[in-house]
Amino acid sequence: MRRGPRIVAIDDLVVITAISHKTGNVLAWRSLDGGASWSDSADVNDEVRSAREGLHDLAAGPGGLLFCTWLDLRNGRTQVYGARSEDRGKTWEKNVHVYTSPSGTVCECCHPSVVTDQSGNVHVLWRNLIDGNRDMYVTTSEDGGQSFGRAEKLGVASWQLNACPMDGGDIAVDSDGELRTVWRHDRSIYSAELGLKQEKFLGRGEQPSIAATLDGCYISWVDRRGGDLRLMQPDSATPITVETKASDPVLAASFSGNGPIVLIWESKQDDVSSIRLAIVRE
């Protein structure tokens, strides 16, 4: 779950990353004309087959900065790595070690997430594995993704689990420059600010996504795969139900926080699957 390509767009620049099942490498393609034509693929990871787990994320920042992060297996255990591009996705710099768990591996099948802020800081979110606890952690780079600081646990509770929930959460930066996170703990969805602060219960469910606007954050999730799709809006403490029989929702917004908020998900009605879209804010 959550494998597949990622996309960012800045004016006429569009960059797509994806992980090859054949080679186990992260590849990037870019278009300079809004998607009318595309470049050949560029390598993102610099160690062959190290991204074969297939889970990654991509973010764009100010000045055309791009940062890609993924679960990496170059050392035999699952670590978090990344790479940045300063030439609008044409080439990617030497890979950066983002995090290694003291247990030797982070959670093996939960996707990482990345976001940049207006100052060019890069923030990476992942599910860790320490002493059997599969909790969410965040680390920040203050030099545009060249190096990362100390990892911080989110929330005060821990989830003891001898399995991977395949659910990595999501991260956004609000209009005040503060990090906002959302993730699954057991069968519930929580959000929290950075650091060991009390997490906020949002509802029962899984597969959360978050997008930030100048008006606040929108959060979506499903109560179960193939179940009800929930949407929490900035001025509401109660989620609304967008659709039933939904899976894998994703929210998207512009880097500036202006413009529409788009919600996309997979729907299954009478054994027919489709991809559906709703504009939840104009």
CSV table of C-alpha atoms in Angstrom, one decimal:
chain,number,residue,atom,x,y,z
A,1,MET,CA,0.0,0.0,0.0
A,2,ARG,CA,1.2,3.5,-0.9
A,3,ARG,CA,3.6,2.3,-3.5
A,4,GLY,CA,3.5,4.0,-6.9
A,5,PRO,CA,4.7,7.3,-8.5
A,6,ARG,CA,4.9,10.7,-6.9
A,7,ILE,CA,4.5,14.1,-8.6
A,8,VAL,CA,5.3,17.8,-8.0
A,9,ALA,CA,4.6,20.8,-10.2
A,10,ILE,CA,6.0,24.3,-10.2
A,11,ASP,CA,4.6,26.5,-12.9
A,12,ASP,CA,5.5,24.6,-16.2
A,13,LEU,CA,7.9,22.3,-14.4
A,14,VAL,CA,6.5,18.8,-13.6
A,15,VAL,CA,8.6,16.1,-12.0
A,16,ILE,CA,7.6,12.5,-11.4
A,17,THR,CA,9.5,9.9,-9.4
A,18,ALA,CA,8.8,6.1,-9.3
A,19,ILE,CA,10.6,3.0,-8.2
A,20,SER,CA,11.3,0.3,-10.8
A,21,HIS,CA,10.1,-3.2,-9.8
A,22,LYS,CA,12.8,-4.6,-12.2
A,23,THR,CA,15.8,-2.7,-11.0
A,24,GLY,CA,14.8,-1.6,-7.5
A,25,ASN,CA,15.9,2.0,-8.3
A,26,VAL,CA,14.3,5.4,-7.9
A,27,LEU,CA,13.9,7.1,-11.3
A,28,ALA,CA,12.9,10.7,-12.0
A,29,TRP,CA,11.4,12.2,-15.2
A,30,ARG,CA,10.8,15.9,-15.8
A,31,SER,CA,8.8,18.1,-18.1
A,32,LEU,CA,9.6,21.8,-18.7
A,33,ASP,CA,6.4,22.4,-20.7
A,34,GLY,CA,3.6,21.4,-18.3
A,35,GLY,CA,3.6,17.7,-19.3
A,36,ALA,CA,3.6,18.1,-23.1
A,37,SER,CA,7.0,16.4,-23.4
A,38,TRP,CA,9.3,14.5,-21.1
A,39,SER,CA,13.0,13.8,-20.4
A,40,ASP,CA,14.6,10.4,-20.2
A,41,SER,CA,14.8,9.0,-16.7
A,42,ALA,CA,17.4,10.2,-14.3
A,43,ASP,CA,18.7,8.0,-11.4
A,44,VAL,CA,17.9,9.2,-7.9
A,45,ASN,CA,19.5,6.6,-5.7
A,46,ASP,CA,23.2,5.9,-6.1
A,47,GLU,CA,23.3,2.4,-4.8
A,48,VAL,CA,21.8,-0.2,-7.2
A,49,ARG,CA,18.6,-1.9,-6.0
A,50,SER,CA,18.7,-0.1,-2.7
A,51,ALA,CA,15.1,1.3,-3.1
A,52,ARG,CA,13.6,-2.1,-4.0
A,53,GLU,CA,11.1,-2.0,-1.1
A,54,GLY,CA,9.2,0.5,-3.4
A,55,LEU,CA,8.2,3.1,-0.8
A,56,HIS,CA,9.1,6.7,-1.3
A,57,ASP,CA,7.9,10.4,-1.4
A,58,LEU,CA,8.8,13.6,-3.2
A,59,ALA,CA,8.5,17.3,-2.3
A,60,ALA,CA,9.3,20.6,-3.9
A,61,GLY,CA,10.5,23.7,-2.1
A,62,PRO,CA,11.4,27.3,-2.7
A,63,GLY,CA,13.9,28.1,-5.5
A,64,GLY,CA,13.2,24.9,-7.3
A,65,LEU,CA,14.6,22.6,-4.6
A,66,LEU,CA,13.4,19.0,-4.9
A,67,PHE,CA,13.9,16.3,-2.3
A,68,CYS,CA,13.1,12.6,-2.6
A,69,THR,CA,13.1,10.2,0.3
A,70,TRP,CA,12.7,6.4,0.4
A,71,LEU,CA,13.1,3.2,2.4
A,72,ASP,CA,16.6,2.0,1.6
A,73,LEU,CA,18.2,-1.5,1.8
A,74,ARG,CA,21.8,-0.8,0.8
A,75,ASN,CA,23.1,-2.0,4.2
A,76,GLY,CA,20.8,-5.0,4.5
A,77,ARG,CA,18.4,-3.4,6.9
A,78,THR,CA,15.7,-0.8,6.3
A,79,GLN,CA,17.0,2.7,6.7
A,80,VAL,CA,15.7,6.1,5.5
A,81,TYR,CA,17.7,7.8,2.7
A,82,GLY,CA,17.1,10.8,0.5
A,83,ALA,CA,18.5,12.9,-2.3
A,84,ARG,CA,18.0,16.4,-3.5
A,85,SER,CA,18.1,18.2,-6.8
A,86,GLU,CA,18.9,21.8,-7.3
A,87,ASP,CA,18.5,21.9,-11.1
A,88,ARG,CA,14.8,21.2,-11.3
A,89,GLY,CA,15.1,17.5,-11.4
A,90,LYS,CA,17.6,17.1,-14.2
A,91,THR,CA,20.2,15.6,-11.9
A,92,TRP,CA,20.2,14.3,-8.3
A,93,GLU,CA,23.0,14.8,-5.8
A,94,LYS,CA,24.8,12.2,-3.7
A,95,ASN,CA,22.4,10.3,-1.5
A,96,VAL,CA,21.9,11.5,2.1
A,97,HIS,CA,21.5,9.2,5.1
A,98,VAL,CA,18.4,10.5,6.8
A,99,TYR,CA,18.0,8.0,9.7
A,100,THR,CA,19.0,4.6,11.0
A,101,SER,CA,17.1,3.1,14.0
A,102,PRO,CA,19.0,1.9,17.0
A,103,SER,CA,17.3,-1.4,16.4
A,104,GLY,CA,18.9,-1.5,13.0
A,105,THR,CA,15.7,-1.1,11.0
A,106,VAL,CA,12.8,1.2,10.7
A,107,CYS,CA,9.3,-0.2,10.1
A,108,GLU,CA,9.8,-2.2,6.9
A,109,CYS,CA,6.7,-1.5,4.9
A,110,CYS,CA,5.4,1.9,6.0
A,111,HIS,CA,5.9,4.7,3.4
A,112,PRO,CA,8.0,7.7,4.4
A,113,SER,CA,6.7,11.3,3.8
A,114,VAL,CA,8.5,14.5,3.1
A,115,VAL,CA,7.6,18.2,3.0
A,116,THR,CA,9.5,21.4,2.7
A,117,ASP,CA,8.7,24.8,4.2
A,118,GLN,CA,9.0,28.4,2.9
A,119,SER,CA,12.5,28.6,4.4
A,120,GLY,CA,13.8,25.6,2.5
A,121,ASN,CA,13.9,23.3,5.5
A,122,VAL,CA,13.2,19.6,4.6
A,123,HIS,CA,11.1,17.5,7.0
A,124,VAL,CA,10.9,13.7,6.8
A,125,LEU,CA,8.4,11.5,8.6
A,126,TRP,CA,8.5,7.7,9.0
A,127,ARG,CA,7.4,4.9,11.2
A,128,ASN,CA,10.2,3.7,13.4
A,129,LEU,CA,10.9,0.3,15.1
A,130,ILE,CA,12.5,0.6,18.6
A,131,ASP,CA,12.0,-2.0,21.3
A,132,GLY,CA,9.0,-3.4,19.4
A,133,ASN,CA,7.3,0.0,19.2
A,134,ARG,CA,6.2,1.2,15.8
A,135,ASP,CA,5.9,4.9,16.5
A,136,MET,CA,6.2,7.9,14.2
A,137,TYR,CA,9.3,10.0,14.1
A,138,VAL,CA,10.4,13.3,12.3
A,139,THR,CA,13.7,14.7,11.4
A,140,THR,CA,14.6,18.1,9.9
A,141,SER,CA,17.3,19.3,7.6
A,142,GLU,CA,18.1,23.0,8.0
A,143,ASP,CA,20.5,23.1,5.0
A,144,GLY,CA,18.1,22.1,2.2
A,145,GLY,CA,18.4,18.4,2.5
A,146,GLN,CA,22.2,18.1,2.7
A,147,SER,CA,22.1,16.7,6.3
A,148,PHE,CA,19.6,15.9,9.0
A,149,GLY,CA,19.3,16.5,12.7
A,150,ARG,CA,18.1,14.5,15.6
A,151,ALA,CA,15.0,12.4,15.1
A,152,GLU,CA,12.0,13.2,17.3
A,153,LYS,CA,9.2,10.9,18.4
A,154,LEU,CA,5.7,12.2,17.8
A,155,GLY,CA,3.1,11.8,20.5
A,156,VAL,CA,3.4,10.4,24.0
A,157,ALA,CA,1.9,6.9,23.5
A,158,SER,CA,3.7,4.0,21.9
A,159,TRP,CA,2.3,1.2,19.7
A,160,GLN,CA,3.7,-2.2,20.5
A,161,LEU,CA,3.2,-4.3,17.4
A,162,ASN,CA,5.0,-7.4,16.1
A,163,ALA,CA,4.0,-6.7,12.5
A,164,CYS,CA,4.1,-3.8,10.0
A,165,PRO,CA,0.8,-1.9,9.6
A,166,MET,CA,1.7,-0.7,6.1
A,167,ASP,CA,0.6,2.8,7.0
A,168,GLY,CA,3.1,5.6,7.2
A,169,GLY,CA,1.1,8.7,8.0
A,170,ASP,CA,1.6,12.1,6.4
A,171,ILE,CA,3.1,15.6,7.1
A,172,ALA,CA,2.4,19.2,6.2
A,173,VAL,CA,3.5,22.7,7.1
A,174,ASP,CA,0.8,25.2,8.2
A,175,SER,CA,0.7,28.9,7.4
A,176,ASP,CA,2.6,29.7,10.6
A,177,GLY,CA,5.5,27.4,9.5
A,178,GLU,CA,4.6,24.8,12.1
A,179,LEU,CA,4.7,21.1,11.3
A,180,ARG,CA,1.4,19.2,11.3
A,181,THR,CA,1.4,15.4,11.3
A,182,VAL,CA,-1.2,12.7,11.0
A,183,TRP,CA,-0.8,9.0,11.5
A,184,ARG,CA,-2.4,5.7,12.5
A,185,HIS,CA,-2.0,4.2,15.9
A,186,ASP,CA,-3.7,0.8,16.3
A,187,ARG,CA,-7.2,1.3,14.8
A,188,SER,CA,-7.3,5.1,15.3
A,189,ILE,CA,-6.1,8.3,13.6
A,190,TYR,CA,-4.2,10.9,15.5
A,191,SER,CA,-2.5,14.3,14.8
A,192,ALA,CA,0.2,16.1,16.7
A,193,GLU,CA,2.7,18.9,16.7
A,194,LEU,CA,6.4,18.3,16.7
A,195,GLY,CA,7.9,16.7,19.7
A,196,LEU,CA,6.6,14.7,22.7
A,197,LYS,CA,3.3,16.5,22.9
A,198,GLN,CA,-0.1,14.9,23.5
A,199,GLU,CA,-1.5,13.5,20.3
A,200,LYS,CA,-5.1,14.5,19.3
A,201,PHE,CA,-7.6,11.7,18.5
A,202,LEU,CA,-9.4,12.3,15.2
A,203,GLY,CA,-11.4,9.1,14.7
A,204,ARG,CA,-11.2,5.4,14.0
A,205,GLY,CA,-9.5,4.5,10.8
A,206,GLU,CA,-6.3,4.2,8.7
A,207,GLN,CA,-4.5,5.6,5.6
A,208,PRO,CA,-4.5,9.3,6.6
A,209,SER,CA,-3.5,12.2,4.4
A,210,ILE,CA,-3.0,15.9,5.2
A,211,ALA,CA,-2.8,19.1,3.2
A,212,ALA,CA,-2.2,22.6,4.6
A,213,THR,CA,-3.7,25.9,3.4
A,214,LEU,CA,-3.7,29.5,4.6
A,215,ASP,CA,-7.0,28.6,6.4
A,216,GLY,CA,-5.7,25.6,8.2
A,217,CYS,CA,-5.2,21.9,7.6
A,218,TYR,CA,-7.5,19.4,5.8
A,219,ILE,CA,-7.2,15.7,6.9
A,220,SER,CA,-8.7,12.6,5.3
A,221,TRP,CA,-8.7,8.9,6.1
A,222,VAL,CA,-10.8,5.8,5.7
A,223,ASP,CA,-12.4,4.0,8.6
A,224,ARG,CA,-11.2,0.8,7.0
A,225,ARG,CA,-10.0,-0.2,3.5
A,226,GLY,CA,-13.0,-0.3,1.4
A,227,GLY,CA,-15.0,1.6,4.0
A,228,ASP,CA,-16.2,5.2,4.7
A,229,LEU,CA,-14.0,8.1,3.5
A,230,ARG,CA,-13.7,10.8,6.2
A,231,LEU,CA,-12.7,14.4,5.8
A,232,MET,CA,-11.8,16.8,8.6
A,233,GLN,CA,-11.9,20.5,7.7
A,234,PRO,CA,-10.1,23.3,9.5
A,235,ASP,CA,-13.0,24.8,11.3
A,236,SER,CA,-14.7,21.6,12.3
A,237,ALA,CA,-14.1,19.1,15.1
A,238,THR,CA,-16.2,16.5,13.5
A,239,PRO,CA,-15.3,14.7,10.2
A,240,ILE,CA,-17.8,14.4,7.3
A,241,THR,CA,-18.3,11.3,5.2
A,242,VAL,CA,-17.3,11.9,1.6
A,243,GLU,CA,-18.1,8.4,0.2
A,244,THR,CA,-18.5,4.8,1.2
A,245,LYS,CA,-16.4,1.9,-0.1
A,246,ALA,CA,-13.2,4.0,-0.5
A,247,SER,CA,-9.5,3.2,-0.1
A,248,ASP,CA,-6.2,5.0,-0.1
A,249,PRO,CA,-7.2,8.7,-0.1
A,250,VAL,CA,-4.7,11.5,-0.9
A,251,LEU,CA,-5.1,15.2,-0.3
A,252,ALA,CA,-3.1,17.7,-2.4
A,253,ALA,CA,-2.6,21.4,-2.2
A,254,SER,CA,-0.3,24.1,-3.6
A,255,PHE,CA,3.0,24.9,-1.9
A,256,SER,CA,1.8,28.4,-1.2
A,257,GLY,CA,-1.3,27.3,0.6
A,258,ASN,CA,-3.5,29.2,-1.9
A,259,GLY,CA,-5.8,27.5,-4.5
A,260,PRO,CA,-8.0,24.5,-4.4
A,261,ILE,CA,-7.7,21.4,-2.1
A,262,VAL,CA,-8.1,18.2,-4.1
A,263,LEU,CA,-9.0,14.8,-2.6
A,264,ILE,CA,-8.5,11.7,-4.7
A,265,TRP,CA,-9.3,8.1,-3.7
A,266,GLU,CA,-10.0,4.6,-5.0
A,267,SER,CA,-13.7,3.6,-5.1
A,268,LYS,CA,-15.3,0.2,-5.5
A,269,GLN,CA,-19.0,0.0,-6.4
A,270,ASP,CA,-20.6,-3.3,-7.4
A,271,ASP,CA,-17.1,-4.9,-8.0
A,272,VAL,CA,-16.1,-2.1,-10.3
A,273,SER,CA,-13.0,-0.1,-9.2
A,274,SER,CA,-12.5,3.5,-10.2
A,275,ILE,CA,-10.4,6.6,-9.3
A,276,ARG,CA,-12.5,9.5,-8.0
A,277,LEU,CA,-11.8,13.1,-7.3
A,278,ALA,CA,-13.4,15.9,-5.2
A,279,ILE,CA,-12.4,19.5,-4.9
A,280,VAL,CA,-13.0,20.1,-1.2
A,281,ARG,CA,-12.0,23.8,-1.3
A,282,GLU,CA,-12.1,26.0,-4.3
